[in-house]
């Protein structure tokens, strides 16, 4: 028996002794108040019977109030569970307990659970709203321009222009669907995750070369410095990280700008920084830039805007590798994304 149980056992014995003493004292005192004199044996017998009756009544009252409180607690729990089952997570149990025990711990865990469920429901509703908005925009364009093509008065140039827009919006929908499936797979932890050792500098260099048509078209100056570095990671997933970050830097950097890509080994960590001289991100937007569906600049050209899922996917992949990603930016000056990964 541990100290806590032993202490409760001693307290219980003391309570019972005090309870018994009080009952017999009360019985003796009440018998003394009787206006008649009783023989000694009847006096003792009456005192014992009255004391037992007092013990019984007090015990019943204690049990009644304890049972009533317990019943009230159980009913509150059942009512709260019914609300949760009906989708109402705005539920909190509030009982005033005299001490910290298993019941108070249960109430605390229950309230924490409902709070988490409420937050998840709010996130789910926001997610559905964002997805609906993102899908509705390209669908509206596709339907509108498909109807416009049906007019015979259109020139061949106009018809081809509308078809190009339909194709672009269809690709946008496909990209959104692909990113949603990818993000869902990553967050459910069911996505294949295979680590192996490979040259990180070679991977980044290959992606830079793959993007060459994009940065040469805009006549961007590339400043690349990559230390020879081996890393243990999922090569395919990390490729998505560098592709997304480099594409974003190219996309939002004006023609004639500059991109700087660095890979360094600092204190047993791979530190990758991608810096551009693009339009930049405001301080307020930097706080939300990795959130799903968030678009840092709502005034951007629609042809440049994505689904707002790319950086969420990047952050999730980096965190899966126990790394960190951060952003520093200034409007009109440029942006730096920094990724820190452990060397395993």
Short mmCIF file of C-alpha atoms in Angstrom, two decimals:
data_model
loop_
_atom_site.label_atom_id
_atom_site.label_comp_id
_atom_site.label_asym_id
_atom_site.label_seq_id
_atom_site.Cartn_x
_atom_site.Cartn_y
_atom_site.Cartn_z
CA UNK A 1 0.00 0.00 0.00
CA UNK A 2 1.53 3.32 -1.07
CA UNK A 3 1.57 6.45 1.10
CA UNK A 4 -1.49 8.01 -0.58
CA UNK A 5 -3.68 4.95 -0.03
CA UNK A 6 -2.39 4.53 3.53
CA UNK A 7 -3.21 8.15 4.30
CA UNK A 8 -6.75 7.74 2.91
CA UNK A 9 -7.15 4.56 5.00
CA UNK A 10 -6.11 6.34 8.20
CA UNK A 11 -8.38 9.30 7.42
CA UNK A 12 -11.28 6.89 6.87
CA UNK A 13 -10.71 5.18 10.23
CA UNK A 14 -10.49 8.53 12.04
CA UNK A 15 -13.69 9.71 10.34
CA UNK A 16 -15.52 6.53 11.35
CA UNK A 17 -14.37 6.84 14.98
CA UNK A 18 -15.36 10.52 15.09
CA UNK A 19 -18.69 9.72 13.43
CA UNK A 20 -19.41 6.94 15.98
CA UNK A 21 -18.34 9.08 18.94
CA UNK A 22 -20.54 11.95 17.77
CA UNK A 23 -23.54 9.66 17.30
CA UNK A 24 -23.26 8.09 20.80
CA UNK A 25 -22.63 11.49 22.41
CA UNK A 26 -25.70 12.92 20.65
CA UNK A 27 -27.78 9.89 21.71
CA UNK A 28 -26.66 10.13 25.34
CA UNK A 29 -27.35 13.88 25.41
CA UNK A 30 -30.85 13.49 23.95
CA UNK A 31 -31.74 10.74 26.46
CA UNK A 32 -30.62 13.04 29.26
CA UNK A 33 -33.15 15.60 28.03
CA UNK A 34 -36.07 13.23 28.66
CA UNK A 35 -38.27 14.50 31.55
CA UNK A 36 -38.58 11.03 33.11
CA UNK A 37 -36.14 8.90 35.05
CA UNK A 38 -35.38 5.53 33.50
CA UNK A 39 -33.83 2.46 35.07
CA UNK A 40 -30.13 2.16 34.30
CA UNK A 41 -30.41 -0.81 31.92
CA UNK A 42 -33.26 0.85 30.00
CA UNK A 43 -31.29 4.10 29.96
CA UNK A 44 -28.25 2.34 28.46
CA UNK A 45 -30.38 0.40 25.97
CA UNK A 46 -32.26 3.56 24.88
CA UNK A 47 -28.97 5.44 24.50
CA UNK A 48 -27.52 2.70 22.25
CA UNK A 49 -30.68 2.45 20.13
CA UNK A 50 -30.95 6.22 19.74
CA UNK A 51 -27.24 6.49 18.89
CA UNK A 52 -27.58 3.78 16.23
CA UNK A 53 -30.61 5.57 14.82
CA UNK A 54 -28.65 8.83 14.63
CA UNK A 55 -25.77 6.99 12.89
CA UNK A 56 -28.21 5.49 10.41
CA UNK A 57 -29.89 8.83 9.66
CA UNK A 58 -26.58 10.69 9.28
CA UNK A 59 -25.19 7.93 7.07
CA UNK A 60 -28.30 8.00 4.91
CA UNK A 61 -28.10 11.79 4.51
CA UNK A 62 -24.42 11.63 3.55
CA UNK A 63 -25.13 8.85 1.05
CA UNK A 64 -28.15 10.71 -0.35
CA UNK A 65 -26.26 13.96 -0.98
CA UNK A 66 -23.23 12.09 -2.36
CA UNK A 67 -25.45 9.99 -4.64
CA UNK A 68 -27.39 13.07 -5.75
CA UNK A 69 -24.17 14.88 -6.63
CA UNK A 70 -22.93 11.79 -8.46
CA UNK A 71 -26.20 11.50 -10.38
CA UNK A 72 -25.99 15.16 -11.37
CA UNK A 73 -22.41 14.66 -12.56
CA UNK A 74 -23.36 11.59 -14.64
CA UNK A 75 -26.34 13.39 -16.18
CA UNK A 76 -24.14 16.35 -17.12
CA UNK A 77 -21.64 13.99 -18.79
CA UNK A 78 -24.39 12.22 -20.76
CA UNK A 79 -25.90 15.54 -21.89
CA UNK A 80 -22.47 16.79 -23.00
CA UNK A 81 -21.78 13.58 -24.93
CA UNK A 82 -25.14 13.90 -26.70
CA UNK A 83 -24.19 17.41 -27.85
CA UNK A 84 -20.82 16.18 -29.14
CA UNK A 85 -22.53 13.31 -30.99
CA UNK A 86 -24.75 15.90 -32.70
CA UNK A 87 -21.74 17.93 -33.83
CA UNK A 88 -21.86 20.61 -31.11
CA UNK A 89 -18.34 20.85 -29.67
CA UNK A 90 -18.96 24.06 -27.74
CA UNK A 91 -19.26 22.06 -24.49
CA UNK A 92 -17.41 22.51 -21.21
CA UNK A 93 -18.04 20.75 -17.88
CA UNK A 94 -17.91 23.02 -14.83
CA UNK A 95 -18.08 21.33 -11.42
CA UNK A 96 -16.81 22.80 -8.18
CA UNK A 97 -14.85 20.02 -6.51
CA UNK A 98 -13.30 20.23 -3.07
CA UNK A 99 -10.14 18.36 -4.02
CA UNK A 100 -8.11 17.13 -6.94
CA UNK A 101 -8.99 13.50 -7.63
CA UNK A 102 -9.87 11.14 -10.46
CA UNK A 103 -13.14 13.00 -11.13
CA UNK A 104 -11.46 16.39 -11.47
CA UNK A 105 -8.83 14.82 -13.75
CA UNK A 106 -11.60 13.30 -15.89
CA UNK A 107 -13.32 16.69 -16.17
CA UNK A 108 -10.04 18.34 -17.19
CA UNK A 109 -9.37 15.76 -19.93
CA UNK A 110 -12.97 15.98 -21.15
CA UNK A 111 -12.82 19.78 -21.47
CA UNK A 112 -9.46 19.54 -23.26
CA UNK A 113 -10.93 16.98 -25.68
CA UNK A 114 -13.93 19.18 -26.53
CA UNK A 115 -11.64 22.17 -27.06
CA UNK A 116 -9.48 20.18 -29.50
CA UNK A 117 -12.57 18.84 -31.31
CA UNK A 118 -13.93 22.39 -31.66
CA UNK A 119 -10.64 23.59 -33.16
CA UNK A 120 -10.57 20.64 -35.57
CA UNK A 121 -14.16 21.35 -36.65
CA UNK A 122 -13.30 25.01 -37.29
CA UNK A 123 -10.27 23.95 -39.33
CA UNK A 124 -12.40 21.47 -41.29
CA UNK A 125 -15.01 24.09 -42.13
CA UNK A 126 -12.33 26.59 -43.14
CA UNK A 127 -10.64 23.93 -45.28
CA UNK A 128 -13.90 23.08 -47.07
CA UNK A 129 -14.62 26.76 -47.64
CA UNK A 130 -11.15 27.36 -49.10
CA UNK A 131 -11.31 24.30 -51.36
CA UNK A 132 -14.75 25.31 -52.62
CA UNK A 133 -13.48 28.81 -53.40
CA UNK A 134 -10.38 27.55 -55.20
CA UNK A 135 -12.40 25.09 -57.29
CA UNK A 136 -15.19 27.55 -58.10
CA UNK A 137 -12.89 30.14 -59.69
CA UNK A 138 -11.42 27.98 -62.52
CA UNK A 139 -14.74 26.19 -63.04
CA UNK A 140 -16.48 29.53 -63.63
CA UNK A 141 -13.84 30.45 -66.22
CA UNK A 142 -14.08 27.08 -67.97
CA UNK A 143 -17.89 27.21 -68.20
CA UNK A 144 -17.88 30.85 -69.32
CA UNK A 145 -15.33 30.46 -72.09
CA UNK A 146 -16.79 27.10 -73.20
CA UNK A 147 -20.13 28.86 -73.73
CA UNK A 148 -18.39 31.72 -75.56
CA UNK A 149 -16.79 29.29 -78.04
CA UNK A 150 -20.24 28.16 -79.17
CA UNK A 151 -20.84 31.49 -80.93
CA UNK A 152 -20.15 31.25 -84.67
CA UNK A 153 -19.13 34.91 -84.91
CA UNK A 154 -15.82 34.28 -83.14
CA UNK A 155 -12.64 34.58 -85.13
CA UNK A 156 -10.11 31.74 -85.14
CA UNK A 157 -7.77 33.85 -82.99
CA UNK A 158 -10.46 34.49 -80.37
CA UNK A 159 -11.48 30.84 -80.35
CA UNK A 160 -7.86 29.70 -79.82
CA UNK A 161 -7.45 32.31 -77.06
CA UNK A 162 -10.50 30.99 -75.21
CA UNK A 163 -9.33 27.40 -75.65
CA UNK A 164 -5.95 28.35 -74.17
CA UNK A 165 -7.68 29.84 -71.11
CA UNK A 166 -9.79 26.68 -70.70
CA UNK A 167 -6.65 24.54 -70.88
CA UNK A 168 -4.85 26.75 -68.34
CA UNK A 169 -7.75 26.63 -65.88
CA UNK A 170 -8.09 22.85 -66.34
CA UNK A 171 -4.41 22.43 -65.51
CA UNK A 172 -4.95 24.64 -62.47
CA UNK A 173 -7.75 22.36 -61.27
CA UNK A 174 -5.59 19.31 -61.85
CA UNK A 175 -2.72 20.88 -59.90
CA UNK A 176 -5.05 21.78 -57.04
CA UNK A 177 -6.40 18.22 -56.90
CA UNK A 178 -2.88 16.78 -56.96
CA UNK A 179 -1.70 19.08 -54.15
CA UNK A 180 -4.75 18.31 -52.02
CA UNK A 181 -4.16 14.57 -52.34
CA UNK A 182 -0.46 15.04 -51.61
CA UNK A 183 -1.06 17.18 -48.52
CA UNK A 184 -3.71 14.78 -47.22
CA UNK A 185 -1.36 11.85 -47.72
CA UNK A 186 1.50 13.61 -45.92
CA UNK A 187 -0.65 14.68 -42.97
CA UNK A 188 -2.14 11.20 -42.57
CA UNK A 189 1.42 9.82 -42.32
CA UNK A 190 0.54 7.18 -44.92
CA UNK A 191 2.76 8.65 -47.62
CA UNK A 192 5.73 6.43 -48.50
CA UNK A 193 8.73 7.74 -46.58
CA UNK A 194 12.02 6.15 -47.59
CA UNK A 195 15.28 7.65 -46.41
CA UNK A 196 18.58 7.04 -48.10
CA UNK A 197 21.96 8.77 -48.26
CA UNK A 198 22.59 10.96 -51.30
CA UNK A 199 24.42 14.10 -52.46
CA UNK A 200 22.20 17.07 -51.57
CA UNK A 201 24.30 19.51 -53.60
CA UNK A 202 23.86 17.41 -56.74
CA UNK A 203 20.09 17.22 -56.23
CA UNK A 204 19.75 21.01 -55.91
CA UNK A 205 22.03 21.60 -58.90
CA UNK A 206 19.92 19.27 -61.09
CA UNK A 207 16.74 21.14 -60.14
CA UNK A 208 18.38 24.50 -60.94
CA UNK A 209 19.33 23.19 -64.37
CA UNK A 210 15.82 21.81 -64.90
CA UNK A 211 14.46 25.32 -64.25
CA UNK A 212 16.92 26.92 -66.70
CA UNK A 213 14.28 27.75 -69.36
CA UNK A 214 12.34 29.72 -66.75
CA UNK A 215 15.20 31.85 -65.40
CA UNK A 216 16.90 32.38 -68.76
CA UNK A 217 13.60 33.63 -70.24
CA UNK A 218 13.49 36.33 -67.55
CA UNK A 219 17.25 36.96 -67.85
CA UNK A 220 17.81 36.34 -64.15
CA UNK A 221 21.31 36.30 -62.74
CA UNK A 222 21.98 33.05 -60.87
CA UNK A 223 24.47 33.02 -57.97
CA UNK A 224 24.92 29.41 -56.87
CA UNK A 225 27.24 28.13 -54.14
CA UNK A 226 26.74 24.51 -53.05
CA UNK A 227 29.07 22.71 -50.64
CA UNK A 228 29.56 19.01 -51.26
CA UNK A 229 27.24 17.44 -48.75
CA UNK A 230 25.67 14.03 -48.11
CA UNK A 231 22.30 13.83 -46.39
CA UNK A 232 20.00 11.00 -45.30
CA UNK A 233 16.47 11.85 -46.42
CA UNK A 234 13.64 10.92 -48.76
CA UNK A 235 15.12 12.07 -52.06
CA UNK A 236 11.80 12.34 -53.91
CA UNK A 237 10.09 14.39 -51.19
CA UNK A 238 13.05 16.73 -50.78
CA UNK A 239 13.08 17.26 -54.53
CA UNK A 240 9.56 18.73 -54.21
CA UNK A 241 10.85 21.17 -51.57
CA UNK A 242 13.63 22.61 -53.76
CA UNK A 243 11.46 22.63 -56.88
CA UNK A 244 8.71 24.59 -55.15
CA UNK A 245 11.02 27.14 -53.50
CA UNK A 246 13.11 27.77 -56.63
CA UNK A 247 10.03 28.04 -58.89
CA UNK A 248 8.45 30.55 -56.49
CA UNK A 249 11.61 32.66 -56.46
CA UNK A 250 11.75 32.71 -60.26
CA UNK A 251 8.01 33.38 -60.59
CA UNK A 252 7.97 36.44 -58.34
CA UNK A 253 11.28 37.98 -59.38
CA UNK A 254 11.04 40.63 -62.15
CA UNK A 255 13.07 40.26 -65.34
CA UNK A 256 16.72 41.14 -64.86
CA UNK A 257 16.63 40.23 -61.16
CA UNK A 258 18.92 37.94 -59.20
CA UNK A 259 18.64 34.57 -57.45
CA UNK A 260 21.13 33.34 -54.87
CA UNK A 261 21.14 29.69 -53.77
CA UNK A 262 23.46 28.57 -50.95
CA UNK A 263 24.14 25.17 -49.34
CA UNK A 264 26.41 25.08 -46.28
CA UNK A 265 27.31 22.68 -43.48
CA UNK A 266 26.90 24.53 -40.17
CA UNK A 267 27.17 22.71 -36.84
CA UNK A 268 26.25 19.28 -38.24
CA UNK A 269 23.27 20.71 -40.09
CA UNK A 270 22.60 21.36 -43.75
CA UNK A 271 21.58 25.00 -44.19
CA UNK A 272 19.98 25.90 -47.52
CA UNK A 273 19.03 29.49 -48.34
CA UNK A 274 17.22 30.66 -51.48
CA UNK A 275 17.23 34.43 -51.92
CA UNK A 276 15.60 36.48 -54.66
CA UNK A 277 15.21 40.16 -55.52
CA UNK A 278 11.49 39.80 -56.09
CA UNK A 279 8.39 41.64 -54.95
CA UNK A 280 8.78 40.56 -51.31
CA UNK A 281 6.27 39.61 -48.61
CA UNK A 282 4.90 41.94 -45.95
CA UNK A 283 5.70 41.30 -42.27
CA UNK A 284 2.07 40.44 -41.55
CA UNK A 285 1.87 37.94 -44.42
CA UNK A 286 5.11 36.26 -43.35
CA UNK A 287 3.29 34.99 -40.24
CA UNK A 288 0.81 33.04 -42.40
CA UNK A 289 2.80 32.18 -45.51
CA UNK A 290 3.01 28.45 -44.64
CA UNK A 291 -0.72 28.11 -43.93
CA UNK A 292 -2.91 26.17 -46.34
CA UNK A 293 -4.52 28.26 -49.10
CA UNK A 294 -2.84 31.44 -47.88
CA UNK A 295 -1.67 33.73 -50.69
CA UNK A 296 0.80 36.34 -49.53
CA UNK A 297 -0.12 38.92 -52.12
CA UNK A 298 -3.79 39.03 -53.06
CA UNK A 299 -3.04 41.69 -55.67
CA UNK A 300 -0.83 39.36 -57.70
CA UNK A 301 -1.57 38.65 -61.31
CA UNK A 302 -3.98 35.70 -61.48
CA UNK A 303 -1.75 33.95 -63.96
CA UNK A 304 0.99 33.89 -61.31
CA UNK A 305 -1.12 32.85 -58.34
CA UNK A 306 -1.19 29.23 -57.26
CA UNK A 307 -3.47 27.27 -54.95
CA UNK A 308 -1.72 28.38 -51.78
CA UNK A 309 -0.80 24.78 -50.91
CA UNK A 310 2.79 24.62 -52.15
CA UNK A 311 4.49 26.10 -49.08
CA UNK A 312 2.23 24.06 -46.76
CA UNK A 313 3.50 20.90 -48.48
CA UNK A 314 7.10 22.16 -48.26
CA UNK A 315 6.78 22.84 -44.52
CA UNK A 316 5.23 19.42 -43.88
CA UNK A 317 8.02 17.61 -45.75
CA UNK A 318 10.73 19.56 -43.91
CA UNK A 319 9.11 18.79 -40.55
CA UNK A 320 8.89 15.10 -41.48
CA UNK A 321 12.69 15.24 -41.78
CA UNK A 322 12.92 16.93 -38.33
CA UNK A 323 14.05 20.15 -40.00
CA UNK A 324 12.94 23.76 -39.93
CA UNK A 325 11.96 26.31 -42.56
CA UNK A 326 11.73 30.07 -42.13
CA UNK A 327 11.21 33.15 -44.27
CA UNK A 328 12.65 36.67 -44.22
CA UNK A 329 11.38 39.27 -46.63
CA UNK A 330 10.98 42.96 -47.32
CA UNK A 331 8.49 44.44 -49.76
CA UNK A 332 10.14 45.59 -52.97
CA UNK A 333 13.53 44.18 -51.93
CA UNK A 334 13.25 40.40 -51.98
CA UNK A 335 12.71 37.20 -50.02
CA UNK A 336 14.91 34.55 -48.41
CA UNK A 337 13.67 31.08 -47.55
CA UNK A 338 15.99 29.14 -45.25
CA UNK A 339 15.79 25.39 -44.67
CA UNK A 340 17.78 23.70 -41.88
CA UNK A 341 18.06 19.91 -41.98
CA UNK A 342 19.89 17.55 -39.60
CA UNK A 343 22.70 15.47 -41.07
CA UNK A 344 21.74 11.89 -40.17
#
